mmCIF file of N, CA and C and ligand atoms in Angstrom:
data_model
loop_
_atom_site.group_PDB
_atom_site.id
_atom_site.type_symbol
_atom_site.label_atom_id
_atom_site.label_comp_id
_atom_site.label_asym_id
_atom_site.label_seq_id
_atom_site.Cartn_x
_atom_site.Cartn_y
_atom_site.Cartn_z
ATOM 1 N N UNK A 1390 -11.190 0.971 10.482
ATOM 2 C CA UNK A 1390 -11.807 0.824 9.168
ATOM 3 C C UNK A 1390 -11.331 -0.480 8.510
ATOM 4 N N UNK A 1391 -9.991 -0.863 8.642
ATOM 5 C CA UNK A 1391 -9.363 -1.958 8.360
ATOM 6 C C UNK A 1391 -10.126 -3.301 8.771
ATOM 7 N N UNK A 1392 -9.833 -2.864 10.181
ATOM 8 C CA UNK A 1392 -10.517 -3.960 10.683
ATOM 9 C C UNK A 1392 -11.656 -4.555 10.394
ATOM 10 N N UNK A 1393 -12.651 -3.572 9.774
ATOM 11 C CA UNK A 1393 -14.100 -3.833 9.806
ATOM 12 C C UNK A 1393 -14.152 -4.419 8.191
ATOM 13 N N UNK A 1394 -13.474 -4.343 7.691
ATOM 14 C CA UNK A 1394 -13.386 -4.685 5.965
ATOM 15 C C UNK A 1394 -12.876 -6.185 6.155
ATOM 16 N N UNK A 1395 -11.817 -6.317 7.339
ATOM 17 C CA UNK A 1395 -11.585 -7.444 7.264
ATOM 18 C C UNK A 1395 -12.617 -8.133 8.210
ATOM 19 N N UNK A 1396 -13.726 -8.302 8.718
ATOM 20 C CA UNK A 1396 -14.858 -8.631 9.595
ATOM 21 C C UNK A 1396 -15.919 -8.635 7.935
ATOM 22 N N UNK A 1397 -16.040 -8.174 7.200
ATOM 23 C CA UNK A 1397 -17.308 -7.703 6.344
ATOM 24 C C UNK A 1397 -16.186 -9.438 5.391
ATOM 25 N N UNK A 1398 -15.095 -9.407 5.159
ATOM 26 C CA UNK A 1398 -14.684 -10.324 4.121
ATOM 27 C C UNK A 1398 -14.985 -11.675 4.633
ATOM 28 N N UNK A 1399 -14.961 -12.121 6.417
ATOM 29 C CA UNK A 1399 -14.708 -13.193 7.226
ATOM 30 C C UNK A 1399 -16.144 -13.575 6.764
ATOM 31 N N UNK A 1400 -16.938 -12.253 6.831
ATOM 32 C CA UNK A 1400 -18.555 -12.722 6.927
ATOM 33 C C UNK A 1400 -18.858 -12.973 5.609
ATOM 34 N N UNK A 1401 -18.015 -12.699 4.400
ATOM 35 C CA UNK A 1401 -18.534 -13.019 3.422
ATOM 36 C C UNK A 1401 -18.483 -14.221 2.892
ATOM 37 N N UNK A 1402 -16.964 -14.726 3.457
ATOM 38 C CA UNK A 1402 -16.363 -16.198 2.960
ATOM 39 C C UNK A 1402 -17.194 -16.966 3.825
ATOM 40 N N UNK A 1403 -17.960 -16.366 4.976
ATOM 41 C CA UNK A 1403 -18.210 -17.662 5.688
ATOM 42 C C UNK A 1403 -19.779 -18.167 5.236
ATOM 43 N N UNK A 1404 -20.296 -17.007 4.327
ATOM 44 C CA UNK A 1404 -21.846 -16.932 3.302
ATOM 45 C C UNK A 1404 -21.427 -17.893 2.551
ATOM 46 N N UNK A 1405 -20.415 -17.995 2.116
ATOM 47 C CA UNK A 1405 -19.964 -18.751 0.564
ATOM 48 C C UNK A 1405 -19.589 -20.115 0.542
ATOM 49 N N UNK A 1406 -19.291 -20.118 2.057
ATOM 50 C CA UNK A 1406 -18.470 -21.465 2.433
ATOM 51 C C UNK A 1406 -19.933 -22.260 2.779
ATOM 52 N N UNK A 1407 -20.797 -21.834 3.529
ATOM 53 C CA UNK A 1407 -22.190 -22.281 3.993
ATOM 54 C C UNK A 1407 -22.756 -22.639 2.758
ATOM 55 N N UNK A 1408 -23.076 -21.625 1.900
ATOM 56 C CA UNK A 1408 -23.737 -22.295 0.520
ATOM 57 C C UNK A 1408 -23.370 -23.183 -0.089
ATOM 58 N N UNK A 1409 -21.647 -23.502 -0.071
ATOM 59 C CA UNK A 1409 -20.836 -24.260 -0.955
ATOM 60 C C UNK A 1409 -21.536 -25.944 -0.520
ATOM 61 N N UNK A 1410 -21.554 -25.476 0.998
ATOM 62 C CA UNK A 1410 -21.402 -26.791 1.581
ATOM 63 C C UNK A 1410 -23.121 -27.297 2.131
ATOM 64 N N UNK A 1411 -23.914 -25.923 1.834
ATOM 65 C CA UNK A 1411 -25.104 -26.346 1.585
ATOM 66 C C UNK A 1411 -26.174 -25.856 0.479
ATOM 67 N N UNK A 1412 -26.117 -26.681 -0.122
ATOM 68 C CA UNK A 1412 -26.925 -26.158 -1.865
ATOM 69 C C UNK A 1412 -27.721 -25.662 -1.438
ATOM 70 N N UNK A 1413 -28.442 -26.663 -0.967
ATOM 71 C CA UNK A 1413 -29.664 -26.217 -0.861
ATOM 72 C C UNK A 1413 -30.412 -25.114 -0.227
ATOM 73 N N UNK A 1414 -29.717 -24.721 0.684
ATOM 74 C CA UNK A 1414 -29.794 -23.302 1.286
ATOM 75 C C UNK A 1414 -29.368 -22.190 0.623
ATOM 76 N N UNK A 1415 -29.290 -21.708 -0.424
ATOM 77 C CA UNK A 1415 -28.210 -20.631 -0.925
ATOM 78 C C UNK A 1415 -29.150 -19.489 -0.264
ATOM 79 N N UNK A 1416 -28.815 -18.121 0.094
ATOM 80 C CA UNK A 1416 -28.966 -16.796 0.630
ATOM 81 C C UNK A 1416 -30.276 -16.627 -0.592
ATOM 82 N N UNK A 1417 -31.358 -16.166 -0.391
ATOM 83 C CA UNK A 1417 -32.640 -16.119 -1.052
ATOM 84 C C UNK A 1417 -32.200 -14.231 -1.765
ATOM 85 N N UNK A 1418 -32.643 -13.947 -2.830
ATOM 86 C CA UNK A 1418 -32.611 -12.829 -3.792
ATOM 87 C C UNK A 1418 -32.548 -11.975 -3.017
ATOM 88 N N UNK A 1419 -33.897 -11.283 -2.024
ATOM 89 C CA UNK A 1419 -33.600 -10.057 -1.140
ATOM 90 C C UNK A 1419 -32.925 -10.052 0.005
ATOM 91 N N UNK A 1420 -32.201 -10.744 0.231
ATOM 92 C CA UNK A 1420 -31.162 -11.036 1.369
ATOM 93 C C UNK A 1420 -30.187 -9.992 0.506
ATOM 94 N N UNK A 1421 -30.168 -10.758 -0.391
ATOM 95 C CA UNK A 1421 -28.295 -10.365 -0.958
ATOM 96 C C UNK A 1421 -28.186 -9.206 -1.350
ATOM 97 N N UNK A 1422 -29.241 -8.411 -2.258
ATOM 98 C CA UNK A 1422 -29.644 -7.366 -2.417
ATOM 99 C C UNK A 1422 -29.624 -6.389 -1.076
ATOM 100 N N UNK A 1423 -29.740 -6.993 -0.112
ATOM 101 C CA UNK A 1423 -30.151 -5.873 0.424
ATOM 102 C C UNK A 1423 -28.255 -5.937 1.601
ATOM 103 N N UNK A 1424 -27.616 -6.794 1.743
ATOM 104 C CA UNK A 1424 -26.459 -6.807 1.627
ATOM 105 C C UNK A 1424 -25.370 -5.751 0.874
ATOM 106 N N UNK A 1425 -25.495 -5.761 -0.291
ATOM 107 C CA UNK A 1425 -25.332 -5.411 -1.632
ATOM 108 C C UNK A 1425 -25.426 -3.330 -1.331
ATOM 109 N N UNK A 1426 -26.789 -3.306 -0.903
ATOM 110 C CA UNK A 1426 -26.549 -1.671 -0.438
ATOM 111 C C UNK A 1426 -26.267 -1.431 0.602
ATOM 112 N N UNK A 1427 -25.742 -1.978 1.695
ATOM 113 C CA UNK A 1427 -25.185 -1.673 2.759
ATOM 114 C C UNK A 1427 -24.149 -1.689 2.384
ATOM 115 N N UNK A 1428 -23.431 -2.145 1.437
ATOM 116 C CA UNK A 1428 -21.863 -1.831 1.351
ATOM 117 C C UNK A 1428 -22.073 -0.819 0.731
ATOM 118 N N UNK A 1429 -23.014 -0.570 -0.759
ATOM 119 C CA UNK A 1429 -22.600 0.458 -1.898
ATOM 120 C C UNK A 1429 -23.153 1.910 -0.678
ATOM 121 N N UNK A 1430 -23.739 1.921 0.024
ATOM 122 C CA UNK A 1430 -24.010 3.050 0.745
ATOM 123 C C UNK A 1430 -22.691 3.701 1.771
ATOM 124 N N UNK A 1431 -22.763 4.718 0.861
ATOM 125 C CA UNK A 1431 -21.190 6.057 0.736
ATOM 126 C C UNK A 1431 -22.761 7.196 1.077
ATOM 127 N N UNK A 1432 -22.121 7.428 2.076
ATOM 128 C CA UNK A 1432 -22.766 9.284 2.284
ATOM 129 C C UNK A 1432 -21.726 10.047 1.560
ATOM 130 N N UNK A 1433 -22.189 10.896 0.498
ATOM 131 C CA UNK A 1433 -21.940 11.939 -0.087
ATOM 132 C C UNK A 1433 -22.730 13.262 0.272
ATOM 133 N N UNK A 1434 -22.092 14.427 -0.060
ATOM 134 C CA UNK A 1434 -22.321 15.894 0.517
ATOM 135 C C UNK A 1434 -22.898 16.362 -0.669
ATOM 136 N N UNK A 1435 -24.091 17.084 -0.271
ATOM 137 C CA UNK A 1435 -24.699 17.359 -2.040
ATOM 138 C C UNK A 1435 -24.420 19.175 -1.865
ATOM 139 N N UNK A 1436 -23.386 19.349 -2.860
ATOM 140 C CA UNK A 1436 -22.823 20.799 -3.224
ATOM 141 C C UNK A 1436 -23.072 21.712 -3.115
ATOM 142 N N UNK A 1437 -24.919 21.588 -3.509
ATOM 143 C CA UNK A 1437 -25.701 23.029 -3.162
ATOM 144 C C UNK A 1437 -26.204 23.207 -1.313
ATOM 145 N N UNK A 1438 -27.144 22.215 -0.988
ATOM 146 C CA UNK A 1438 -27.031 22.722 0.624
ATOM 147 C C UNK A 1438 -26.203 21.960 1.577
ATOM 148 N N UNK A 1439 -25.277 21.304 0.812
ATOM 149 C CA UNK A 1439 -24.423 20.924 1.852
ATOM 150 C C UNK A 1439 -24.692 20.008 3.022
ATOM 151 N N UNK A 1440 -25.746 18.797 2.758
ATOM 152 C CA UNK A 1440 -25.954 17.674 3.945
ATOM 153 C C UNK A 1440 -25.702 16.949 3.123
ATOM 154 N N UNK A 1441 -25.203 16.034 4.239
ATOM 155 C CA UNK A 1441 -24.655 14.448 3.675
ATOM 156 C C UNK A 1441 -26.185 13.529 3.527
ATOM 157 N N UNK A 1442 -25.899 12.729 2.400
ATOM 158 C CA UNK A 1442 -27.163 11.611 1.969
ATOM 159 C C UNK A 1442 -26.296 10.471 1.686
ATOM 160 N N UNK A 1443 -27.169 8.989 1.806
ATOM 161 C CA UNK A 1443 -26.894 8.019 1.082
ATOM 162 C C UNK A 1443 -26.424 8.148 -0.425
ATOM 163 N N UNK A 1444 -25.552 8.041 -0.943
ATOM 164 C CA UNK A 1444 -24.953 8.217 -2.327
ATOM 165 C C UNK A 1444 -26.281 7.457 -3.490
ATOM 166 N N UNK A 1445 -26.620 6.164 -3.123
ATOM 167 C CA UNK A 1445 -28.154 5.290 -3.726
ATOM 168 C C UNK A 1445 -29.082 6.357 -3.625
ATOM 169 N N UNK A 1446 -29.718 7.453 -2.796
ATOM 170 C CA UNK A 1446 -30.240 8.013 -3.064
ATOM 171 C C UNK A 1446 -30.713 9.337 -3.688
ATOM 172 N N UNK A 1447 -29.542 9.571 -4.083
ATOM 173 C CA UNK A 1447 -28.927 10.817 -4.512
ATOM 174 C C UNK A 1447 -29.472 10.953 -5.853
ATOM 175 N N UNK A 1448 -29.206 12.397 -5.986
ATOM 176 C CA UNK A 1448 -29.658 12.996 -7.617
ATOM 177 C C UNK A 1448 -28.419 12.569 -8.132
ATOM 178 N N UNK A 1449 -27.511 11.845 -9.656
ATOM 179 C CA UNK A 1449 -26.477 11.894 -10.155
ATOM 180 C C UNK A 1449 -26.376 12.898 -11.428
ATOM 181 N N UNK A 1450 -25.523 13.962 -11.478
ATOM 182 C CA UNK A 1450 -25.106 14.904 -12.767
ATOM 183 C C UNK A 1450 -23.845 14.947 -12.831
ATOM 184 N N UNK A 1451 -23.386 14.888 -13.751
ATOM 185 C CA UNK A 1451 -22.384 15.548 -14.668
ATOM 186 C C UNK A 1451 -22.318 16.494 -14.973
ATOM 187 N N UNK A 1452 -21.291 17.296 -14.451
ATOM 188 C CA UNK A 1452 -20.814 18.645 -14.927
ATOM 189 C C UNK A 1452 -19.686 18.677 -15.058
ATOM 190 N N UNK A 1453 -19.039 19.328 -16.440
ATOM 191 C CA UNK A 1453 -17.788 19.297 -16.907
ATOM 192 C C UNK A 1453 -17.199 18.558 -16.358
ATOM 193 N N UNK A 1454 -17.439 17.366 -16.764
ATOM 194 C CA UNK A 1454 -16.903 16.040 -17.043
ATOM 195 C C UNK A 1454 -16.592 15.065 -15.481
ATOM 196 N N UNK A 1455 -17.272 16.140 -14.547
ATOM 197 C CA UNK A 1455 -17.112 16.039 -12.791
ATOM 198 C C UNK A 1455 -18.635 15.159 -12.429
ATOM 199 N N UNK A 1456 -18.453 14.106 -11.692
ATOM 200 C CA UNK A 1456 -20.231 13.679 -11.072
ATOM 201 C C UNK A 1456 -20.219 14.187 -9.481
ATOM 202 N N UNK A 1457 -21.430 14.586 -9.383
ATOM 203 C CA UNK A 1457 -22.046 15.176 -8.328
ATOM 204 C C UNK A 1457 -22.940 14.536 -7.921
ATOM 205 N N UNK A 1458 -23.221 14.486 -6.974
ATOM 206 C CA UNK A 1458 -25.051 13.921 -6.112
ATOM 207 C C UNK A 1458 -25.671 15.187 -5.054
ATOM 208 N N UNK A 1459 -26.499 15.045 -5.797
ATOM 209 C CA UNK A 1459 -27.766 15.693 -4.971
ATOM 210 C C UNK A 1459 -29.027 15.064 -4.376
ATOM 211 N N UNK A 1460 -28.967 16.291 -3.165
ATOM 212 C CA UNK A 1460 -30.023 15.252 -2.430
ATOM 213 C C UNK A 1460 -31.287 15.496 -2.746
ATOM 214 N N UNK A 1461 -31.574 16.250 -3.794
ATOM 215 C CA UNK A 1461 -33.256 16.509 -4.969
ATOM 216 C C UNK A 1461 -33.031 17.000 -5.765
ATOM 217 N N UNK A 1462 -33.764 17.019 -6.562
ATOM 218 C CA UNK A 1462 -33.647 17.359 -8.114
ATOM 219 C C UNK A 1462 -33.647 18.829 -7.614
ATOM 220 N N UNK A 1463 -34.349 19.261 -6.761
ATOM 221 C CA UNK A 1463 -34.167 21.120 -6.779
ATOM 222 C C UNK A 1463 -32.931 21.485 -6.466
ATOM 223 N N UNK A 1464 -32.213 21.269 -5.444
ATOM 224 C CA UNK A 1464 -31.152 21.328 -5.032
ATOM 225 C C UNK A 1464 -30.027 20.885 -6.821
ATOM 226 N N UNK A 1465 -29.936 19.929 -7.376
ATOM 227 C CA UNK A 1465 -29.081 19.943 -8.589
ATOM 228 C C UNK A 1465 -29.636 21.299 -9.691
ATOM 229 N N UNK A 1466 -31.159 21.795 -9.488
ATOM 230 C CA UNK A 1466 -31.587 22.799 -10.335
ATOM 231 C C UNK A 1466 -30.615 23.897 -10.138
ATOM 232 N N UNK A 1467 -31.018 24.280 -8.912
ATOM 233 C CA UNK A 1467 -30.334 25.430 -7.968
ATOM 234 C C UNK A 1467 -28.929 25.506 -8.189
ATOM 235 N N UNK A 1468 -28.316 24.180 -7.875
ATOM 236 C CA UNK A 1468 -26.444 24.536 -8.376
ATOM 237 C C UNK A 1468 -26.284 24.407 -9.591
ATOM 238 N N UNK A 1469 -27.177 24.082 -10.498
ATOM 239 C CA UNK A 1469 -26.721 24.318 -12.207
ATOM 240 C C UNK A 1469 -26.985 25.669 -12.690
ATOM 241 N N UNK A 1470 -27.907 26.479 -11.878
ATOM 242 C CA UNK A 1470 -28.174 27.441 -11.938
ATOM 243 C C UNK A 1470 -27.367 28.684 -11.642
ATOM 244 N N UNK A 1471 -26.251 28.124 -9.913
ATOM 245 C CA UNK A 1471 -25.591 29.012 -9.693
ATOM 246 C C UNK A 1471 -24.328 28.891 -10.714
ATOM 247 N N UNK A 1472 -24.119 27.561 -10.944
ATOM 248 C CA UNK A 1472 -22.177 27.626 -11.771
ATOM 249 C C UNK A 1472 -22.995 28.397 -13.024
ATOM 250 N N UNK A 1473 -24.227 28.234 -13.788
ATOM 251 C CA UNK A 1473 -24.187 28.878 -14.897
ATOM 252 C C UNK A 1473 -24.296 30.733 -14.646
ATOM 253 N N UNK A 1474 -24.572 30.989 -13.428
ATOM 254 C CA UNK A 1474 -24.173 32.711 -13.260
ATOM 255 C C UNK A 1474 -22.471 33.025 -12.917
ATOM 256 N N UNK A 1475 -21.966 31.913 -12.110
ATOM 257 C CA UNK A 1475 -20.961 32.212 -11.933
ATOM 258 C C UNK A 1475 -19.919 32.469 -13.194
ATOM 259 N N UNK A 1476 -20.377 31.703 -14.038
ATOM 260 C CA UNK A 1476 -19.173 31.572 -15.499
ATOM 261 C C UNK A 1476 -19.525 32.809 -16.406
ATOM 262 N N UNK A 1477 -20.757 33.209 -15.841
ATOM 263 C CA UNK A 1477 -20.793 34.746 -17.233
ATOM 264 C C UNK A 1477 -20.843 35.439 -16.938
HETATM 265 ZN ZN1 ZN B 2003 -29.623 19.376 -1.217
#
């Protein structure tokens, strides 16, 4: 895992060093963007049925003061539904 963070940094300095040293080329908008979610993409486990999803694609809630992702809005229905039977 180490390793690969330090491979993702080599490749980043070596984006930065290329642009530095060529203006005129800088990395075009959907390049970088799409860079950009390959890192932020974290598989998270969504609570109610329990499969892992891209975290970007996920439902986001707050519950008591906790964030969750779900992988559809039914699935976040369904577990707001069960903690609110469980508590009464
Ligand atoms: Zn689900």
């Amino acid at each position: 895992m180490r390793f690969l963070f330090l491979c993702l940094l080599i490749y980043l300095g070596y984006r930065v060093l290329k642009s530095l040293f060529l203006p005129g080329q800088s990395p075009s908008e959907p390049e970088r963007h799409d860079e950009v979610a390959r890192v932020d993409d974290v598989m998270v486990k969504d609570p109610f049925c329990e499969t892992y999803f891209p975290k970007r694609s996920g439902i986001k809630e707050i519950i008591n003061g906790e964030t969750y992702y779900f992988c559809s809005t039914a699935c976040r229905d369904n577990y707001l539904e069960r903690i609110k039977k469980a508590s009464e």
